[in-house]
Amino acid sequence: MKKTFFQLALATGLLLGACSKQKTINPCAETIEIGRFGLLEASKGFLPFEGVNKIVFKSETGDSLVLETKSFFTHFVPTTKELDCPEDDSFPAYYKYISEYKDITLLISAGNLKMEIELITKPYFPEIEEAIRIADVLTVDIESPVRERVYYRLLSFYAAQRDHPNPAILGEQFLETVELNGQPFDSVYFEEKFFEVDGVRTNFQTYYNKQFGLVAFKDYGGTLWVFDRFE
């Protein structure tokens, strides 16, 4: 009798163990490949820097600032995004995709100001659907003057919204025309931000369009530098 009870208990324990183990299986354990996305040719026009070595900016007082173009390249970036598993949100789901990515670095030869402009295709998250919806997004970042490789996001906007469903996720304004230090510019994306930089609340203003790229920006000292010419 004891033997029978022991066997029954053992079998029940194994069964419960199997059920318990089965509940811990992630239905989204395998990485889900959602595709390879390239930039539209029209979006690439927002990087008018091919063959440009230097970009000259002028201040309101007539001073010049020269940014050199460095590391202008294109490549395809593999990315894995972790979201809730649609079948069981107590588990993660991993979505992998590849995006075309273009990047240019702008810096002063003295090395005390460094900016990066990036253009990349981004799928629509957090929901993955059968028809993947994407946008081409351009961003402008500036490196911290006190911490190397720490960047502040100054501006981001759709170079092409494509079929992305949400046109209001970014904080920029679109200006049909704007005058900066006496110069008029058309079709300009603008964003104003405030960051705590080395204990000081700093105001940034960034202007960008398709014709000249970086039209104007405020530096850490508050000077507004406006596009003058390519060299």
PDB file of C-alpha atoms in Angstrom:
ATOM      1  CA  MET A   1       0.000   0.000   0.000  1.00  0.00           C
ATOM      2  CA  LYS A   2       2.815   2.380   0.953  1.00  0.00           C
ATOM      3  CA  LYS A   3       4.554   1.518  -2.286  1.00  0.00           C
ATOM      4  CA  THR A   4       1.415   2.224  -4.283  1.00  0.00           C
ATOM      5  CA  PHE A   5       0.936   5.559  -2.497  1.00  0.00           C
ATOM      6  CA  PHE A   6       4.576   6.484  -3.139  1.00  0.00           C
ATOM      7  CA  GLN A   7       4.279   5.630  -6.812  1.00  0.00           C
ATOM      8  CA  LEU A   8       1.079   7.653  -7.097  1.00  0.00           C
ATOM      9  CA  ALA A   9       2.656  10.626  -5.344  1.00  0.00           C
ATOM     10  CA  LEU A  10       5.732  10.385  -7.534  1.00  0.00           C
ATOM     11  CA  ALA A  11       3.658  10.239 -10.701  1.00  0.00           C
ATOM     12  CA  THR A  12       1.522  13.161  -9.552  1.00  0.00           C
ATOM     13  CA  GLY A  13       4.621  15.176  -8.685  1.00  0.00           C
ATOM     14  CA  LEU A  14       6.152  14.492 -12.078  1.00  0.00           C
ATOM     15  CA  LEU A  15       2.919  15.467 -13.766  1.00  0.00           C
ATOM     16  CA  LEU A  16       2.650  18.694 -11.787  1.00  0.00           C
ATOM     17  CA  GLY A  17       6.280  19.380 -12.481  1.00  0.00           C
ATOM     18  CA  ALA A  18       5.691  18.876 -16.190  1.00  0.00           C
ATOM     19  CA  CYS A  19       2.680  21.194 -16.143  1.00  0.00           C
ATOM     20  CA  SER A  20       4.611  23.800 -14.189  1.00  0.00           C
ATOM     21  CA  LYS A  21       7.528  23.545 -16.573  1.00  0.00           C
ATOM     22  CA  GLN A  22       5.234  23.828 -19.552  1.00  0.00           C
ATOM     23  CA  LYS A  23       3.808  27.097 -18.205  1.00  0.00           C
ATOM     24  CA  THR A  24       7.263  28.659 -18.203  1.00  0.00           C
ATOM     25  CA  ILE A  25       7.831  28.129 -21.922  1.00  0.00           C
ATOM     26  CA  ASN A  26       7.976  31.429 -23.795  1.00  0.00           C
ATOM     27  CA  PRO A  27       5.714  31.231 -26.871  1.00  0.00           C
ATOM     28  CA  CYS A  28       7.863  34.006 -28.399  1.00  0.00           C
ATOM     29  CA  ALA A  29      11.207  32.385 -27.626  1.00  0.00           C
ATOM     30  CA  GLU A  30      12.410  32.576 -31.226  1.00  0.00           C
ATOM     31  CA  THR A  31      13.535  35.906 -32.661  1.00  0.00           C
ATOM     32  CA  ILE A  32      11.020  37.227 -35.178  1.00  0.00           C
ATOM     33  CA  GLU A  33      12.582  38.603 -38.362  1.00  0.00           C
ATOM     34  CA  ILE A  34      10.550  41.538 -39.669  1.00  0.00           C
ATOM     35  CA  GLY A  35      12.620  42.679 -42.617  1.00  0.00           C
ATOM     36  CA  ARG A  36      15.271  44.923 -44.168  1.00  0.00           C
ATOM     37  CA  PHE A  37      14.339  48.545 -44.779  1.00  0.00           C
ATOM     38  CA  GLY A  38      16.092  51.030 -47.045  1.00  0.00           C
ATOM     39  CA  LEU A  39      15.880  54.813 -47.112  1.00  0.00           C
ATOM     40  CA  LEU A  40      13.887  56.572 -49.810  1.00  0.00           C
ATOM     41  CA  GLU A  41      15.998  58.496 -52.301  1.00  0.00           C
ATOM     42  CA  ALA A  42      13.984  61.612 -51.437  1.00  0.00           C
ATOM     43  CA  SER A  43      14.958  61.217 -47.779  1.00  0.00           C
ATOM     44  CA  LYS A  44      18.648  61.040 -48.660  1.00  0.00           C
ATOM     45  CA  GLY A  45      18.297  64.542 -50.102  1.00  0.00           C
ATOM     46  CA  PHE A  46      18.172  65.828 -46.512  1.00  0.00           C
ATOM     47  CA  LEU A  47      21.924  65.183 -46.318  1.00  0.00           C
ATOM     48  CA  PRO A  48      23.280  67.667 -48.908  1.00  0.00           C
ATOM     49  CA  PHE A  49      26.891  67.131 -47.858  1.00  0.00           C
ATOM     50  CA  GLU A  50      28.356  64.961 -50.633  1.00  0.00           C
ATOM     51  CA  GLY A  51      31.634  66.565 -51.701  1.00  0.00           C
ATOM     52  CA  VAL A  52      31.446  69.179 -48.937  1.00  0.00           C
ATOM     53  CA  ASN A  53      34.556  69.539 -46.766  1.00  0.00           C
ATOM     54  CA  LYS A  54      33.552  72.499 -44.653  1.00  0.00           C
ATOM     55  CA  ILE A  55      30.375  74.352 -43.665  1.00  0.00           C
ATOM     56  CA  VAL A  56      30.777  78.016 -42.753  1.00  0.00           C
ATOM     57  CA  PHE A  57      28.381  79.670 -40.293  1.00  0.00           C
ATOM     58  CA  LYS A  58      28.116  83.322 -39.306  1.00  0.00           C
ATOM     59  CA  SER A  59      26.975  84.946 -36.081  1.00  0.00           C
ATOM     60  CA  GLU A  60      24.884  88.105 -35.789  1.00  0.00           C
ATOM     61  CA  THR A  61      28.102  90.080 -35.177  1.00  0.00           C
ATOM     62  CA  GLY A  62      29.775  88.693 -38.320  1.00  0.00           C
ATOM     63  CA  ASP A  63      32.063  86.154 -36.646  1.00  0.00           C
ATOM     64  CA  SER A  64      32.675  82.899 -38.541  1.00  0.00           C
ATOM     65  CA  LEU A  65      32.484  79.309 -37.357  1.00  0.00           C
ATOM     66  CA  VAL A  66      33.754  76.510 -39.602  1.00  0.00           C
ATOM     67  CA  LEU A  67      32.527  72.931 -39.134  1.00  0.00           C
ATOM     68  CA  GLU A  68      34.442  70.210 -40.954  1.00  0.00           C
ATOM     69  CA  THR A  69      32.591  67.186 -42.337  1.00  0.00           C
ATOM     70  CA  LYS A  70      33.967  63.856 -41.110  1.00  0.00           C
ATOM     71  CA  SER A  71      33.074  60.149 -41.286  1.00  0.00           C
ATOM     72  CA  PHE A  72      30.258  60.494 -43.821  1.00  0.00           C
ATOM     73  CA  PHE A  73      29.108  56.915 -44.389  1.00  0.00           C
ATOM     74  CA  THR A  74      26.203  54.594 -45.145  1.00  0.00           C
ATOM     75  CA  HIS A  75      25.612  51.127 -43.782  1.00  0.00           C
ATOM     76  CA  PHE A  76      22.863  48.721 -42.749  1.00  0.00           C
ATOM     77  CA  VAL A  77      22.310  48.328 -39.014  1.00  0.00           C
ATOM     78  CA  PRO A  78      20.861  45.143 -37.450  1.00  0.00           C
ATOM     79  CA  THR A  79      18.627  45.925 -34.470  1.00  0.00           C
ATOM     80  CA  THR A  80      16.728  43.718 -32.026  1.00  0.00           C
ATOM     81  CA  LYS A  81      13.719  45.258 -30.282  1.00  0.00           C
ATOM     82  CA  GLU A  82      12.280  43.685 -27.121  1.00  0.00           C
ATOM     83  CA  LEU A  83       8.505  43.969 -26.670  1.00  0.00           C
ATOM     84  CA  ASP A  84       5.797  42.041 -24.821  1.00  0.00           C
ATOM     85  CA  CYS A  85       4.967  38.701 -26.383  1.00  0.00           C
ATOM     86  CA  PRO A  86       1.569  39.131 -28.108  1.00  0.00           C
ATOM     87  CA  GLU A  87       0.508  35.624 -27.029  1.00  0.00           C
ATOM     88  CA  ASP A  88       1.546  36.050 -23.388  1.00  0.00           C
ATOM     89  CA  ASP A  89       2.683  39.478 -22.188  1.00  0.00           C
ATOM     90  CA  SER A  90       4.509  37.987 -19.211  1.00  0.00           C
ATOM     91  CA  PHE A  91       7.239  36.991 -21.680  1.00  0.00           C
ATOM     92  CA  PRO A  92       9.401  39.113 -23.993  1.00  0.00           C
ATOM     93  CA  ALA A  93       9.256  38.965 -27.763  1.00  0.00           C
ATOM     94  CA  TYR A  94      12.342  39.797 -29.813  1.00  0.00           C
ATOM     95  CA  TYR A  95      11.894  41.467 -33.192  1.00  0.00           C
ATOM     96  CA  LYS A  96      14.926  41.788 -35.434  1.00  0.00           C
ATOM     97  CA  TYR A  97      15.176  44.150 -38.372  1.00  0.00           C
ATOM     98  CA  ILE A  98      17.853  45.805 -40.504  1.00  0.00           C
ATOM     99  CA  SER A  99      17.746  49.534 -41.303  1.00  0.00           C
ATOM    100  CA  GLU A 100      19.692  51.622 -43.751  1.00  0.00           C
ATOM    101  CA  TYR A 101      21.634  54.242 -41.836  1.00  0.00           C
ATOM    102  CA  LYS A 102      23.485  57.347 -43.027  1.00  0.00           C
ATOM    103  CA  ASP A 103      25.650  59.387 -40.680  1.00  0.00           C
ATOM    104  CA  ILE A 104      27.781  62.505 -40.871  1.00  0.00           C
ATOM    105  CA  THR A 105      29.939  64.057 -38.149  1.00  0.00           C
ATOM    106  CA  LEU A 106      30.537  67.821 -38.067  1.00  0.00           C
ATOM    107  CA  LEU A 107      33.267  69.286 -35.885  1.00  0.00           C
ATOM    108  CA  ILE A 108      35.464  72.292 -35.322  1.00  0.00           C
ATOM    109  CA  SER A 109      39.113  71.538 -36.033  1.00  0.00           C
ATOM    110  CA  ALA A 110      39.944  72.606 -32.472  1.00  0.00           C
ATOM    111  CA  GLY A 111      37.702  69.747 -31.332  1.00  0.00           C
ATOM    112  CA  ASN A 112      35.568  71.627 -28.793  1.00  0.00           C
ATOM    113  CA  LEU A 113      32.295  71.250 -30.712  1.00  0.00           C
ATOM    114  CA  LYS A 114      31.062  68.053 -32.298  1.00  0.00           C
ATOM    115  CA  MET A 115      27.691  67.317 -33.891  1.00  0.00           C
ATOM    116  CA  GLU A 116      26.221  64.237 -35.541  1.00  0.00           C
ATOM    117  CA  ILE A 117      23.458  64.104 -38.127  1.00  0.00           C
ATOM    118  CA  GLU A 118      21.850  60.706 -38.695  1.00  0.00           C
ATOM    119  CA  LEU A 119      19.228  59.437 -41.107  1.00  0.00           C
ATOM    120  CA  ILE A 120      17.702  56.006 -40.532  1.00  0.00           C
ATOM    121  CA  THR A 121      14.611  53.939 -41.352  1.00  0.00           C
ATOM    122  CA  LYS A 122      12.576  53.012 -38.270  1.00  0.00           C
ATOM    123  CA  PRO A 123       9.704  50.510 -38.035  1.00  0.00           C
ATOM    124  CA  TYR A 124       6.557  51.465 -36.162  1.00  0.00           C
ATOM    125  CA  PHE A 125       6.531  50.248 -32.565  1.00  0.00           C
ATOM    126  CA  PRO A 126       5.186  49.154 -30.112  1.00  0.00           C
ATOM    127  CA  GLU A 127       2.789  47.111 -32.225  1.00  0.00           C
ATOM    128  CA  ILE A 128       4.017  44.744 -34.910  1.00  0.00           C
ATOM    129  CA  GLU A 129       1.487  44.012 -37.602  1.00  0.00           C
ATOM    130  CA  GLU A 130       1.487  41.889 -40.730  1.00  0.00           C
ATOM    131  CA  ALA A 131       2.219  44.980 -42.819  1.00  0.00           C
ATOM    132  CA  ILE A 132       5.229  46.665 -41.232  1.00  0.00           C
ATOM    133  CA  ARG A 133       4.931  50.455 -41.265  1.00  0.00           C
ATOM    134  CA  ILE A 134       8.048  52.597 -41.209  1.00  0.00           C
ATOM    135  CA  ALA A 135       9.369  56.156 -41.402  1.00  0.00           C
ATOM    136  CA  ASP A 136      12.676  57.740 -42.378  1.00  0.00           C
ATOM    137  CA  VAL A 137      13.820  59.809 -39.389  1.00  0.00           C
ATOM    138  CA  LEU A 138      16.562  62.441 -39.274  1.00  0.00           C
ATOM    139  CA  THR A 139      18.199  63.441 -35.984  1.00  0.00           C
ATOM    140  CA  VAL A 140      20.726  66.098 -34.955  1.00  0.00           C
ATOM    141  CA  ASP A 141      22.828  65.562 -31.805  1.00  0.00           C
ATOM    142  CA  ILE A 142      25.527  67.627 -30.116  1.00  0.00           C
ATOM    143  CA  GLU A 143      28.275  66.201 -27.917  1.00  0.00           C
ATOM    144  CA  SER A 144      28.586  67.344 -24.314  1.00  0.00           C
ATOM    145  CA  PRO A 145      31.454  69.819 -23.832  1.00  0.00           C
ATOM    146  CA  VAL A 146      32.479  68.050 -20.605  1.00  0.00           C
ATOM    147  CA  ARG A 147      31.702  64.368 -21.229  1.00  0.00           C
ATOM    148  CA  GLU A 148      33.031  62.639 -24.337  1.00  0.00           C
ATOM    149  CA  ARG A 149      30.534  60.441 -26.233  1.00  0.00           C
ATOM    150  CA  VAL A 150      27.586  61.905 -24.307  1.00  0.00           C
ATOM    151  CA  TYR A 151      25.187  63.533 -26.761  1.00  0.00           C
ATOM    152  CA  TYR A 152      22.103  65.720 -26.476  1.00  0.00           C
ATOM    153  CA  ARG A 153      19.299  65.211 -29.010  1.00  0.00           C
ATOM    154  CA  LEU A 154      18.640  68.653 -30.471  1.00  0.00           C
ATOM    155  CA  LEU A 155      16.220  67.854 -33.286  1.00  0.00           C
ATOM    156  CA  SER A 156      14.373  64.925 -34.807  1.00  0.00           C
ATOM    157  CA  PHE A 157      11.849  64.890 -37.632  1.00  0.00           C
ATOM    158  CA  TYR A 158      10.425  62.728 -40.407  1.00  0.00           C
ATOM    159  CA  ALA A 159      12.497  63.027 -43.552  1.00  0.00           C
ATOM    160  CA  ALA A 160       9.654  60.884 -44.917  1.00  0.00           C
ATOM    161  CA  GLN A 161       6.683  59.812 -42.828  1.00  0.00           C
ATOM    162  CA  ARG A 162       5.949  57.062 -45.380  1.00  0.00           C
ATOM    163  CA  ASP A 163       3.226  54.897 -43.817  1.00  0.00           C
ATOM    164  CA  HIS A 164       4.030  55.591 -40.165  1.00  0.00           C
ATOM    165  CA  PRO A 165       0.653  56.101 -38.442  1.00  0.00           C
ATOM    166  CA  ASN A 166       1.600  58.793 -35.937  1.00  0.00           C
ATOM    167  CA  PRO A 167       2.762  62.170 -37.307  1.00  0.00           C
ATOM    168  CA  ALA A 168       2.854  63.780 -33.837  1.00  0.00           C
ATOM    169  CA  ILE A 169       5.468  61.712 -32.017  1.00  0.00           C
ATOM    170  CA  LEU A 170       8.268  64.203 -32.625  1.00  0.00           C
ATOM    171  CA  GLY A 171       8.606  67.657 -31.118  1.00  0.00           C
ATOM    172  CA  GLU A 172       9.704  69.780 -34.042  1.00  0.00           C
ATOM    173  CA  GLN A 173       7.948  72.673 -35.746  1.00  0.00           C
ATOM    174  CA  PHE A 174       7.831  73.169 -39.506  1.00  0.00           C
ATOM    175  CA  LEU A 175       8.412  76.757 -40.620  1.00  0.00           C
ATOM    176  CA  GLU A 176       7.411  77.717 -44.155  1.00  0.00           C
ATOM    177  CA  THR A 177       9.889  80.584 -43.964  1.00  0.00           C
ATOM    178  CA  VAL A 178      12.098  82.036 -41.242  1.00  0.00           C
ATOM    179  CA  GLU A 179      14.620  84.884 -41.064  1.00  0.00           C
ATOM    180  CA  LEU A 180      17.800  84.215 -39.094  1.00  0.00           C
ATOM    181  CA  ASN A 181      20.373  86.965 -38.578  1.00  0.00           C
ATOM    182  CA  GLY A 182      18.795  88.763 -41.508  1.00  0.00           C
ATOM    183  CA  GLN A 183      18.853  85.776 -43.888  1.00  0.00           C
ATOM    184  CA  PRO A 184      15.617  84.123 -45.115  1.00  0.00           C
ATOM    185  CA  PHE A 185      15.303  80.330 -45.276  1.00  0.00           C
ATOM    186  CA  ASP A 186      12.413  78.210 -46.540  1.00  0.00           C
ATOM    187  CA  SER A 187      10.892  74.878 -45.439  1.00  0.00           C
ATOM    188  CA  VAL A 188      12.753  74.690 -42.141  1.00  0.00           C
ATOM    189  CA  TYR A 189      12.351  72.181 -39.313  1.00  0.00           C
ATOM    190  CA  PHE A 190      12.916  73.820 -35.931  1.00  0.00           C
ATOM    191  CA  GLU A 191      13.142  72.603 -32.362  1.00  0.00           C
ATOM    192  CA  GLU A 192      13.984  74.358 -29.085  1.00  0.00           C
ATOM    193  CA  LYS A 193      15.205  72.342 -26.104  1.00  0.00           C
ATOM    194  CA  PHE A 194      16.663  72.910 -22.642  1.00  0.00           C
ATOM    195  CA  PHE A 195      19.307  70.650 -21.089  1.00  0.00           C
ATOM    196  CA  GLU A 196      21.218  70.689 -17.812  1.00  0.00           C
ATOM    197  CA  VAL A 197      24.833  70.890 -19.015  1.00  0.00           C
ATOM    198  CA  ASP A 198      27.543  70.836 -16.335  1.00  0.00           C
ATOM    199  CA  GLY A 199      25.091  72.253 -13.808  1.00  0.00           C
ATOM    200  CA  VAL A 200      23.869  75.020 -16.115  1.00  0.00           C
ATOM    201  CA  ARG A 201      20.430  75.051 -17.763  1.00  0.00           C
ATOM    202  CA  THR A 202      21.247  75.546 -21.441  1.00  0.00           C
ATOM    203  CA  ASN A 203      18.919  76.619 -24.243  1.00  0.00           C
ATOM    204  CA  PHE A 204      19.380  75.065 -27.689  1.00  0.00           C
ATOM    205  CA  GLN A 205      17.691  76.125 -30.926  1.00  0.00           C
ATOM    206  CA  THR A 206      18.227  74.052 -34.056  1.00  0.00           C
ATOM    207  CA  TYR A 207      17.101  74.746 -37.639  1.00  0.00           C
ATOM    208  CA  TYR A 208      17.346  72.310 -40.550  1.00  0.00           C
ATOM    209  CA  ASN A 209      16.140  72.102 -44.147  1.00  0.00           C
ATOM    210  CA  LYS A 210      16.702  70.024 -47.255  1.00  0.00           C
ATOM    211  CA  GLN A 211      18.596  72.680 -49.218  1.00  0.00           C
ATOM    212  CA  PHE A 212      21.443  73.382 -46.774  1.00  0.00           C
ATOM    213  CA  GLY A 213      21.084  70.709 -44.106  1.00  0.00           C
ATOM    214  CA  LEU A 214      21.996  72.359 -40.804  1.00  0.00           C
ATOM    215  CA  VAL A 215      20.643  75.887 -41.307  1.00  0.00           C
ATOM    216  CA  ALA A 216      21.401  77.279 -37.850  1.00  0.00           C
ATOM    217  CA  PHE A 217      22.013  76.304 -34.240  1.00  0.00           C
ATOM    218  CA  LYS A 218      22.744  77.803 -30.852  1.00  0.00           C
ATOM    219  CA  ASP A 219      25.981  76.665 -29.255  1.00  0.00           C
ATOM    220  CA  TYR A 220      26.639  76.141 -25.546  1.00  0.00           C
ATOM    221  CA  GLY A 221      27.423  79.823 -25.098  1.00  0.00           C
ATOM    222  CA  GLY A 222      24.077  80.906 -26.544  1.00  0.00           C
ATOM    223  CA  THR A 223      25.423  82.222 -29.871  1.00  0.00           C
ATOM    224  CA  LEU A 224      23.188  81.572 -32.880  1.00  0.00           C
ATOM    225  CA  TRP A 225      25.273  80.398 -35.839  1.00  0.00           C
ATOM    226  CA  VAL A 226      23.565  80.669 -39.239  1.00  0.00           C
ATOM    227  CA  PHE A 227      24.545  78.889 -42.461  1.00  0.00           C
ATOM    228  CA  ASP A 228      26.662  81.017 -44.815  1.00  0.00           C
ATOM    229  CA  ARG A 229      28.216  78.640 -47.393  1.00  0.00           C
ATOM    230  CA  PHE A 230      29.690  75.249 -48.257  1.00  0.00           C
ATOM    231  CA  GLU A 231      33.400  74.881 -49.028  1.00  0.00           C
TER     232      GLU A 231
END
